[in-house]
Amino acid sequence: MRFTTNAYPREQRRDEWRFALQRAQFELVATGEDVYGELVSLTTTQEIRFCRIIGMAQSLAIDGALGQPFFWLAIPLEGRMTARCEETVLEAGEGDIVFGGTRRTVFEMPSDHRLLIVRVPQAHPLLKSRTPMPETIGVIGADMTAARMIAGLLRSVADTMLDITEDQLRLVEVALPEFIAATLRDTAPAKSLGGAAGGRAALLERVFQSIEMRLSDPDLNIHQIASEHGISSRYLQKLFETHGESFSQYVKLRRLERCRLDLGSPLYAQRTISEILFQWGFNDSATFSRAFRDRYGVSPREYRKAPDREAPVELPRRGRPAHAREARSSEAENLTTPPGAEDLSPPPVEVRHHYLPARPDTIHWGFFSRNLRPALEVRSGDFVTIETLTHHANDDAERMIEGDAGAESVFRWTAEGKAVERRGAGPIDASALGRGPGEGFGVHICTGPIHIEDAQPGDVIEVRFLDIRPRPSANPRFVGRSFGSNAAAYWGFHYSEYLTEPRHREVVTIYEVETEPGRRTVAHAVYNYRWTPQTDPSGIVHERYDYPGVPVDPETIEKNFDVLRDVEIPVRPHFGLVAVAPAHSELVDSVPPGNFGGNIDNWRLGPGAKVFLPVQVPGALLSIGDPHASQGDSELCGTAIECSMTAHIQVILHRAKTSSPFIRELDYPMIETPDEWVILGFAHGDYLKELGGTAQSDVYKNPSLDPAMRDCFRKARRFLMTLRNLTEDEAISLLSVGVDFGVSQVANGNWGVHAVIRKALFTS
């Protein structure tokens, strides 16, 4: 992550700086009128995070109890700093090191400064059992030997953060916890180390260091270490038991961690797994494999091959049912791999992780274009954490926008203008209907586009959705809670079918989306209200819900809180819109889906699913938006529970010339889940080509499910004939007796039908 306020107009710098600090888990407490800040952040594979902050006079806060508890170090590289934690106040100058744990601490910098802050998870194996975490903040003076040593290491990292390689950083992440453990022991108050307890702690620290130096010795045992330190084996075992583990358990965990680091390092890509495990003192590959899987959840081979070391992803094995994969995997685990056989595995592919926030410069609103400048460039296999915002957030700005720097920056709209002027593919001067720039011909806030290196027309990109989570409210009144909106709007299928008066009404329902871990995830209606004419900040009156992002004045609506009592909606987080840029010369409305993907609105595109999209322009230009907390098949009233979401995705490029026939023939979007293939059909499969120059208006005329069903049938037939090598007669029979067809959506002009093909249908 790299950020500088110089990229923004002066009036936006304070908000953008606060948002950048929030992303790095800092709180901006105070700053002057003129704001300058630069933030560079990187995280190692062991979740050690380095943040270099350059700025003018300001105050920041850090709270080690938020999320995963962590221990932190802060070193002023230039300038002075005051640290305040409850009643403790410490002064620090250049070279001093301030440290602390889970209690909130405020750093006050009275002038220009350059600061490095390091966070280490308290669960780190070298800290959690060896060193008591400090109760409050402390300081290691620059004149102390320990401070000079660790400060030299940290200053080197700070000076090279933009150039340091992964392998150089790996050396730091191995050494740094050792430095921290030794420094905390040497600087601990005499009371905490005094007497017998202090003697035992010092002895155990020397034992840990001896073990670390001898991990590669397969004959390492407790008797050897006890003899070296002049104590009995029984006494040494009791020392370990005071930390809740045995000597052998500790040695095994340290050896496993060393092996894990080597398996993930390109420096050792040419070494076999057997060579690595023998290097660190294991002498049996089968025992090592079982221990590694028990510790990290995957086999050593899967860990080495997985592009994402922290969340291994199974590579697709098409055509084999899930239960057969699991059985085959279980059998393989019971086989002992001959030494050297791992050499047949390809070396791990270098991949990167990117963070793409939702800001005015990283989103486009309501349209696609092949001429958009990429917000991010990635390679095949890279991971991206991507923020997406719902265009319905202003239905209740108090819950979904207020206090959220990213959302506030995108939705900012005053009488003087908007942060994002164009909202749709219509004329920028609003000459068609007078609703506003873009005319609302397209409504979705799309994050991106993302340029995929080497992607060319004819290729296919695969987007894997590893995790999707609702964006919590940043308003202190609703902190930690998430909300979404459902609008029963004029474009919904129901609109001409009302039974009760008034016959032409639009109703907005606000939902709370529960996200508490360990609980069944559901949504509850909070209240609803009927749309009333809203005057936007530009002075235009909107009689209907006809322009995206119009702020709803709460004084003009009547909230009904007695709504949908005793009803729980299962939460199915997914994205309604995933698209590559169409090969079209004009701006393309974001509402109708097509062969480029787009607003497909199928709830199966959630965590664990993947979508395949045929590339139409160089770089693909992938965009993601229209986040949903839940939706039923059909999206009948026009919307889902529209809720801002953050996703962790992986992007894979399949080249046309080297891919399987199945990939090469894929010229439409398709979803794959662990259990199903979902074929997507539309009333017009390629409406931009089929309907000619008036496609973007004609696609809304006379929508029908008949052509959508026919399109879906034809695609599913071709899919079965290509993937399973079925004859046409076999495919047609199977489609009738074993495949479920359903309505994806009747809200987007180009209506959709899907075919759900269960993988369990195939026994081989």
Short mmCIF file of C-alpha atoms in Angstrom, two decimals, residues 327-695:
data_model
loop_
_atom_site.label_atom_id
_atom_site.label_comp_id
_atom_site.label_asym_id
_atom_site.label_seq_id
_atom_site.Cartn_x
_atom_site.Cartn_y
_atom_site.Cartn_z
CA ALA A 327 -11.93 -39.53 -1.58
CA ARG A 328 -9.05 -39.36 -4.03
CA SER A 329 -7.30 -36.72 -1.90
CA SER A 330 -7.71 -38.86 1.22
CA GLU A 331 -6.16 -41.86 -0.53
CA ALA A 332 -3.23 -39.76 -1.73
CA GLU A 333 -2.45 -38.55 1.77
CA ASN A 334 -1.89 -42.14 2.92
CA LEU A 335 0.79 -42.74 0.30
CA THR A 336 4.42 -42.05 1.10
CA THR A 337 6.12 -39.96 -1.57
CA PRO A 338 9.52 -41.35 -2.59
CA PRO A 339 12.36 -38.90 -1.85
CA GLY A 340 13.00 -36.71 -4.88
CA ALA A 341 9.59 -37.25 -6.43
CA GLU A 342 8.64 -33.67 -5.55
CA ASP A 343 11.07 -32.50 -8.24
CA LEU A 344 8.33 -33.21 -10.77
CA SER A 345 6.28 -30.34 -9.36
CA PRO A 346 6.71 -26.95 -11.06
CA PRO A 347 8.28 -24.19 -8.97
CA PRO A 348 5.75 -21.90 -7.28
CA VAL A 349 4.50 -18.99 -9.35
CA GLU A 350 5.30 -15.58 -7.90
CA VAL A 351 2.02 -13.83 -7.14
CA ARG A 352 1.16 -10.57 -5.49
CA HIS A 353 -1.58 -9.25 -3.27
CA HIS A 354 -3.17 -5.89 -4.07
CA TYR A 355 -5.62 -3.66 -2.24
CA LEU A 356 -8.12 -1.71 -4.33
CA PRO A 357 -10.21 0.72 -2.23
CA ALA A 358 -13.39 2.41 -3.41
CA ARG A 359 -12.58 6.09 -4.05
CA PRO A 360 -13.58 8.59 -6.73
CA ASP A 361 -10.43 7.76 -8.70
CA THR A 362 -10.88 3.97 -8.50
CA ILE A 363 -14.55 3.67 -9.49
CA HIS A 364 -16.67 4.39 -12.54
CA TRP A 365 -20.38 4.91 -12.10
CA GLY A 366 -23.04 3.38 -14.34
CA PHE A 367 -21.07 2.51 -17.47
CA PHE A 368 -18.37 0.35 -19.05
CA SER A 369 -15.80 1.55 -21.54
CA ARG A 370 -12.80 0.04 -23.26
CA ASN A 371 -11.12 3.46 -22.96
CA LEU A 372 -11.16 3.67 -19.15
CA ARG A 373 -7.78 4.09 -17.48
CA PRO A 374 -7.05 1.07 -15.24
CA ALA A 375 -7.29 1.59 -11.50
CA LEU A 376 -5.00 -1.42 -10.96
CA GLU A 377 -2.76 -3.71 -12.99
CA VAL A 378 -2.34 -7.37 -12.03
CA ARG A 379 -0.81 -10.57 -13.34
CA SER A 380 -2.51 -13.93 -13.66
CA GLY A 381 -2.66 -15.57 -10.25
CA ASP A 382 -2.56 -12.31 -8.29
CA PHE A 383 -4.91 -11.69 -5.38
CA VAL A 384 -6.90 -8.52 -4.87
CA THR A 385 -8.81 -7.25 -1.86
CA ILE A 386 -11.42 -5.04 -3.49
CA GLU A 387 -13.90 -2.64 -1.91
CA THR A 388 -17.28 -2.13 -3.56
CA LEU A 389 -20.06 0.33 -2.72
CA THR A 390 -23.76 0.00 -3.35
CA HIS A 391 -25.31 2.81 -5.36
CA HIS A 392 -28.26 2.62 -2.93
CA ALA A 393 -26.28 3.81 0.11
CA ASN A 394 -28.00 7.22 0.11
CA ASP A 395 -31.33 5.50 0.80
CA ASP A 396 -30.12 5.73 4.41
CA ALA A 397 -26.94 7.81 4.45
CA GLU A 398 -26.91 7.83 8.25
CA ARG A 399 -26.32 4.07 8.34
CA MET A 400 -24.41 3.46 5.12
CA ILE A 401 -22.32 6.58 4.42
CA GLU A 402 -21.79 8.84 7.46
CA GLY A 403 -18.32 8.47 8.99
CA ASP A 404 -17.12 6.20 6.17
CA ALA A 405 -14.35 8.17 4.46
CA GLY A 406 -14.41 6.04 1.31
CA ALA A 407 -18.19 6.17 0.88
CA GLU A 408 -18.33 9.86 1.76
CA SER A 409 -15.69 10.65 -0.86
CA VAL A 410 -17.59 8.81 -3.62
CA PHE A 411 -21.08 10.08 -2.72
CA ARG A 412 -19.97 13.68 -2.04
CA TRP A 413 -22.51 15.96 -3.75
CA THR A 414 -23.08 19.63 -3.02
CA ALA A 415 -24.62 22.53 -4.88
CA GLU A 416 -21.16 23.22 -6.31
CA GLY A 417 -20.84 19.75 -7.85
CA LYS A 418 -20.23 16.04 -7.37
CA ALA A 419 -17.11 14.05 -6.54
CA VAL A 420 -18.20 11.67 -9.34
CA GLU A 421 -19.97 13.69 -12.00
CA ARG A 422 -20.89 11.03 -14.58
CA ARG A 423 -23.46 8.53 -13.31
CA GLY A 424 -24.48 6.51 -16.34
CA ALA A 425 -23.84 6.17 -20.06
CA GLY A 426 -26.16 9.02 -21.07
CA PRO A 427 -25.16 12.54 -22.14
CA ILE A 428 -23.00 14.38 -19.64
CA ASP A 429 -25.04 17.57 -20.13
CA ALA A 430 -28.30 15.78 -19.16
CA SER A 431 -29.84 16.85 -22.44
CA ALA A 432 -31.96 13.71 -22.82
CA LEU A 433 -34.14 13.80 -19.70
CA GLY A 434 -32.59 16.46 -17.50
CA ARG A 435 -31.95 14.11 -14.59
CA GLY A 436 -28.21 14.70 -14.28
CA PRO A 437 -24.83 13.92 -15.92
CA GLY A 438 -24.99 10.44 -17.40
CA GLU A 439 -28.80 10.48 -17.13
CA GLY A 440 -28.81 7.32 -15.04
CA PHE A 441 -28.56 5.13 -18.17
CA GLY A 442 -26.67 2.70 -15.98
CA VAL A 443 -26.59 2.96 -12.22
CA HIS A 444 -23.94 0.74 -10.63
CA ILE A 445 -20.79 1.89 -8.82
CA CYS A 446 -18.10 -0.29 -10.37
CA THR A 447 -14.67 -0.63 -8.74
CA GLY A 448 -11.91 -0.84 -11.33
CA PRO A 449 -11.21 -1.46 -14.07
CA ILE A 450 -8.42 -3.94 -13.38
CA HIS A 451 -5.97 -4.52 -16.23
CA ILE A 452 -4.83 -8.18 -16.49
CA GLU A 453 -1.35 -8.45 -17.93
CA ASP A 454 -1.16 -10.25 -21.32
CA ALA A 455 -4.95 -10.71 -21.58
CA GLN A 456 -6.06 -10.52 -25.22
CA PRO A 457 -9.38 -10.91 -27.06
CA GLY A 458 -10.18 -14.61 -27.33
CA ASP A 459 -8.71 -15.40 -23.91
CA VAL A 460 -10.86 -16.15 -20.87
CA ILE A 461 -10.38 -14.74 -17.37
CA GLU A 462 -11.46 -16.63 -14.27
CA VAL A 463 -12.34 -14.60 -11.17
CA ARG A 464 -12.34 -16.60 -7.94
CA PHE A 465 -14.29 -15.15 -5.02
CA LEU A 466 -12.49 -16.40 -1.92
CA ASP A 467 -14.30 -14.24 0.61
CA ILE A 468 -17.03 -11.57 0.59
CA ARG A 469 -17.93 -9.54 3.67
CA PRO A 470 -20.42 -6.72 4.30
CA ARG A 471 -18.93 -3.28 4.86
CA PRO A 472 -19.69 -2.20 8.43
CA SER A 473 -21.21 1.16 9.26
CA ALA A 474 -18.68 3.79 10.33
CA ASN A 475 -21.28 5.89 12.15
CA PRO A 476 -20.56 5.64 15.91
CA ARG A 477 -24.27 5.07 16.49
CA PHE A 478 -24.17 1.86 14.45
CA VAL A 479 -20.52 0.85 14.74
CA GLY A 480 -19.82 -2.72 13.70
CA ARG A 481 -23.26 -3.23 12.16
CA SER A 482 -23.95 -3.54 8.43
CA PHE A 483 -26.95 -2.34 6.46
CA GLY A 484 -28.46 -2.62 3.00
CA SER A 485 -31.41 -1.32 1.01
CA ASN A 486 -34.07 -2.97 -1.11
CA ALA A 487 -35.98 -0.69 -3.49
CA ALA A 488 -39.25 -1.90 -4.98
CA ALA A 489 -38.86 0.51 -7.87
CA TYR A 490 -40.61 1.50 -11.06
CA TRP A 491 -38.46 -0.81 -13.18
CA GLY A 492 -39.46 -3.88 -11.14
CA PHE A 493 -41.55 -6.72 -12.59
CA HIS A 494 -44.26 -6.02 -10.00
CA TYR A 495 -44.82 -2.35 -10.80
CA SER A 496 -47.93 -2.72 -12.97
CA GLU A 497 -49.39 -5.47 -10.76
CA TYR A 498 -50.20 -3.62 -7.51
CA LEU A 499 -53.46 -4.58 -5.82
CA THR A 500 -53.69 -1.74 -3.30
CA GLU A 501 -53.58 2.03 -3.63
CA PRO A 502 -51.65 3.98 -4.57
CA ARG A 503 -51.08 1.78 -7.60
CA HIS A 504 -47.83 3.45 -8.66
CA ARG A 505 -45.61 3.60 -5.61
CA GLU A 506 -41.97 2.87 -4.89
CA VAL A 507 -41.03 1.46 -1.50
CA VAL A 508 -37.56 1.30 0.08
CA THR A 509 -36.86 -1.25 2.84
CA ILE A 510 -33.73 -0.90 4.97
CA TYR A 511 -32.23 -4.17 6.28
CA GLU A 512 -29.64 -4.89 8.92
CA VAL A 513 -27.21 -7.59 7.82
CA GLU A 514 -25.87 -9.59 10.76
CA THR A 515 -22.20 -10.48 10.55
CA GLU A 516 -21.40 -11.70 14.06
CA PRO A 517 -19.01 -14.71 13.89
CA GLY A 518 -20.41 -18.01 15.03
CA ARG A 519 -24.02 -17.06 14.42
CA ARG A 520 -26.35 -17.93 11.59
CA THR A 521 -26.01 -15.04 9.17
CA VAL A 522 -29.38 -13.43 8.49
CA ALA A 523 -30.86 -10.06 7.59
CA HIS A 524 -33.78 -8.36 9.35
CA ALA A 525 -35.90 -5.50 8.05
CA VAL A 526 -35.38 -2.32 10.13
CA TYR A 527 -38.01 -0.10 8.50
CA ASN A 528 -39.46 0.88 5.14
CA TYR A 529 -40.73 4.08 3.54
CA ARG A 530 -42.43 5.19 0.35
CA TRP A 531 -40.38 7.24 -2.06
CA THR A 532 -41.38 10.88 -2.01
CA PRO A 533 -40.16 13.57 -4.44
CA GLN A 534 -36.53 14.28 -3.55
CA THR A 535 -34.66 17.46 -4.49
CA ASP A 536 -31.00 16.68 -5.14
CA PRO A 537 -28.18 19.10 -4.19
CA SER A 538 -28.13 20.37 -7.79
CA GLY A 539 -31.76 21.49 -7.46
CA ILE A 540 -33.37 18.80 -9.64
CA VAL A 541 -36.56 17.20 -8.29
CA HIS A 542 -36.82 13.41 -8.66
CA GLU A 543 -40.43 12.30 -8.58
CA ARG A 544 -39.30 8.69 -9.02
CA TYR A 545 -36.21 6.69 -8.15
CA ASP A 546 -34.70 7.68 -11.49
CA TYR A 547 -31.12 8.80 -10.84
CA PRO A 548 -28.39 6.98 -8.88
CA GLY A 549 -27.15 8.30 -5.55
CA VAL A 550 -29.86 10.90 -4.89
CA PRO A 551 -29.68 11.72 -1.15
CA VAL A 552 -32.94 10.92 0.64
CA ASP A 553 -33.93 13.65 3.07
CA PRO A 554 -35.18 11.82 6.19
CA GLU A 555 -37.50 14.76 6.96
CA THR A 556 -39.49 14.06 3.77
CA ILE A 557 -40.27 10.38 4.39
CA GLU A 558 -42.35 8.46 6.89
CA LYS A 559 -40.52 5.49 8.37
CA ASN A 560 -42.56 2.38 9.13
CA PHE A 561 -40.72 0.22 11.67
CA ASP A 562 -43.51 -2.35 11.94
CA VAL A 563 -42.40 -4.33 8.90
CA LEU A 564 -41.56 -7.99 8.22
CA ARG A 565 -41.79 -9.00 11.86
CA ASP A 566 -40.59 -12.56 12.65
CA VAL A 567 -38.91 -12.82 9.25
CA GLU A 568 -35.24 -13.74 8.82
CA ILE A 569 -33.61 -13.51 5.39
CA PRO A 570 -30.65 -15.90 4.91
CA VAL A 571 -27.66 -13.82 3.88
CA ARG A 572 -26.08 -14.89 0.57
CA PRO A 573 -23.37 -12.30 -0.15
CA HIS A 574 -22.56 -12.02 -3.84
CA PHE A 575 -21.90 -9.56 -6.62
CA GLY A 576 -24.61 -8.70 -9.09
CA LEU A 577 -22.07 -7.22 -11.49
CA VAL A 578 -18.78 -8.69 -12.73
CA ALA A 579 -17.73 -7.51 -16.16
CA VAL A 580 -14.93 -7.13 -18.64
CA ALA A 581 -14.99 -4.13 -20.96
CA PRO A 582 -17.16 -4.71 -24.06
CA ALA A 583 -15.53 -4.30 -27.47
CA HIS A 584 -17.78 -1.37 -28.23
CA SER A 585 -16.85 2.12 -29.35
CA GLU A 586 -19.30 3.95 -27.09
CA LEU A 587 -19.98 4.00 -23.36
CA VAL A 588 -22.06 0.95 -22.40
CA ASP A 589 -24.94 1.14 -19.90
CA SER A 590 -24.18 -0.97 -16.80
CA VAL A 591 -27.73 -2.34 -16.44
CA PRO A 592 -28.26 -4.90 -19.26
CA PRO A 593 -25.94 -7.93 -18.98
CA GLY A 594 -24.35 -9.52 -22.04
CA ASN A 595 -21.60 -11.82 -23.22
CA PHE A 596 -19.09 -9.56 -21.43
CA GLY A 597 -20.77 -10.36 -18.11
CA GLY A 598 -22.03 -7.23 -16.41
CA ASN A 599 -25.18 -7.07 -14.30
CA ILE A 600 -25.87 -10.81 -14.26
CA ASP A 601 -27.61 -10.75 -10.84
CA ASN A 602 -27.24 -14.40 -9.85
CA TRP A 603 -26.87 -15.08 -6.11
CA ARG A 604 -24.68 -18.13 -6.72
CA LEU A 605 -21.74 -15.82 -7.43
CA GLY A 606 -20.71 -15.79 -3.76
CA PRO A 607 -17.76 -16.96 -1.62
CA GLY A 608 -16.19 -20.11 -3.05
CA ALA A 609 -17.59 -19.49 -6.53
CA LYS A 610 -15.78 -18.40 -9.66
CA VAL A 611 -16.94 -16.75 -12.86
CA PHE A 612 -15.45 -17.17 -16.33
CA LEU A 613 -15.59 -14.19 -18.71
CA PRO A 614 -14.44 -14.05 -22.35
CA VAL A 615 -11.95 -11.23 -22.92
CA GLN A 616 -13.04 -8.64 -25.51
CA VAL A 617 -10.33 -5.94 -25.27
CA PRO A 618 -6.59 -6.02 -24.46
CA GLY A 619 -6.08 -6.21 -20.70
CA ALA A 620 -9.70 -7.38 -20.19
CA LEU A 621 -10.45 -4.36 -17.92
CA LEU A 622 -12.30 -6.20 -15.16
CA SER A 623 -14.85 -4.30 -13.03
CA ILE A 624 -16.84 -5.49 -10.00
CA GLY A 625 -19.85 -3.88 -8.34
CA ASP A 626 -23.53 -4.10 -7.43
CA PRO A 627 -22.79 -5.91 -4.14
CA HIS A 628 -25.72 -7.81 -2.63
CA ALA A 629 -26.31 -9.25 0.83
CA SER A 630 -29.10 -11.47 -0.48
CA GLN A 631 -31.34 -11.96 -3.50
CA GLY A 632 -33.85 -14.49 -4.68
CA ASP A 633 -34.02 -15.89 -8.20
CA SER A 634 -35.71 -13.24 -10.39
CA GLU A 635 -34.83 -10.09 -8.35
CA LEU A 636 -38.52 -9.44 -8.82
CA CYS A 637 -39.00 -5.91 -7.47
CA GLY A 638 -35.91 -4.58 -9.23
CA THR A 639 -33.23 -4.85 -6.53
CA ALA A 640 -31.70 -7.19 -3.97
CA ILE A 641 -30.57 -6.22 -0.46
CA GLU A 642 -28.06 -3.76 -1.89
CA CYS A 643 -25.18 -3.68 0.60
CA SER A 644 -21.58 -2.46 0.24
CA MET A 645 -19.11 -5.35 0.34
CA THR A 646 -15.38 -6.05 0.43
CA ALA A 647 -14.10 -9.17 -1.35
CA HIS A 648 -10.89 -11.15 -1.57
CA ILE A 649 -10.52 -12.42 -5.15
CA GLN A 650 -7.98 -14.13 -7.36
CA VAL A 651 -7.73 -13.50 -11.09
CA ILE A 652 -6.59 -16.29 -13.44
CA LEU A 653 -5.89 -15.80 -17.15
CA HIS A 654 -6.61 -18.70 -19.54
CA ARG A 655 -4.86 -18.16 -22.86
CA ALA A 656 -6.89 -19.12 -25.93
CA LYS A 657 -4.11 -21.08 -27.63
CA THR A 658 -3.07 -23.15 -24.62
CA SER A 659 -6.34 -23.72 -22.77
CA SER A 660 -8.62 -26.75 -22.88
CA PRO A 661 -11.37 -26.91 -25.51
CA PHE A 662 -13.87 -26.09 -22.79
CA ILE A 663 -12.13 -22.74 -22.11
CA ARG A 664 -11.45 -21.98 -25.77
CA GLU A 665 -15.12 -22.31 -26.70
CA LEU A 666 -16.43 -20.23 -23.80
CA ASP A 667 -17.85 -17.06 -25.35
CA TYR A 668 -20.36 -16.23 -22.61
CA PRO A 669 -20.14 -15.72 -18.81
CA MET A 670 -20.38 -18.86 -16.69
CA ILE A 671 -20.39 -19.44 -12.92
CA GLU A 672 -18.81 -22.44 -11.23
CA THR A 673 -19.37 -23.35 -7.57
CA PRO A 674 -17.87 -26.33 -5.70
CA ASP A 675 -20.98 -28.36 -6.57
CA GLU A 676 -22.46 -26.85 -9.74
CA TRP A 677 -21.91 -25.24 -13.07
CA VAL A 678 -24.31 -22.36 -13.71
CA ILE A 679 -24.89 -21.48 -17.36
CA LEU A 680 -26.21 -17.95 -17.95
CA GLY A 681 -28.58 -17.15 -20.80
CA PHE A 682 -30.07 -13.80 -21.77
CA ALA A 683 -32.87 -12.60 -23.99
CA HIS A 684 -30.10 -11.25 -26.23
CA GLY A 685 -26.84 -13.13 -25.70
CA ASP A 686 -24.79 -10.39 -27.42
CA TYR A 687 -27.25 -7.49 -27.55
CA LEU A 688 -24.70 -4.88 -28.59
CA LYS A 689 -24.05 -6.87 -31.77
CA GLU A 690 -27.54 -8.30 -32.33
CA LEU A 691 -29.47 -5.03 -32.05
CA GLY A 692 -27.08 -2.75 -33.91
CA GLY A 693 -26.76 1.00 -33.48
CA THR A 694 -29.86 1.36 -31.29
CA ALA A 695 -28.99 -1.60 -29.06
#
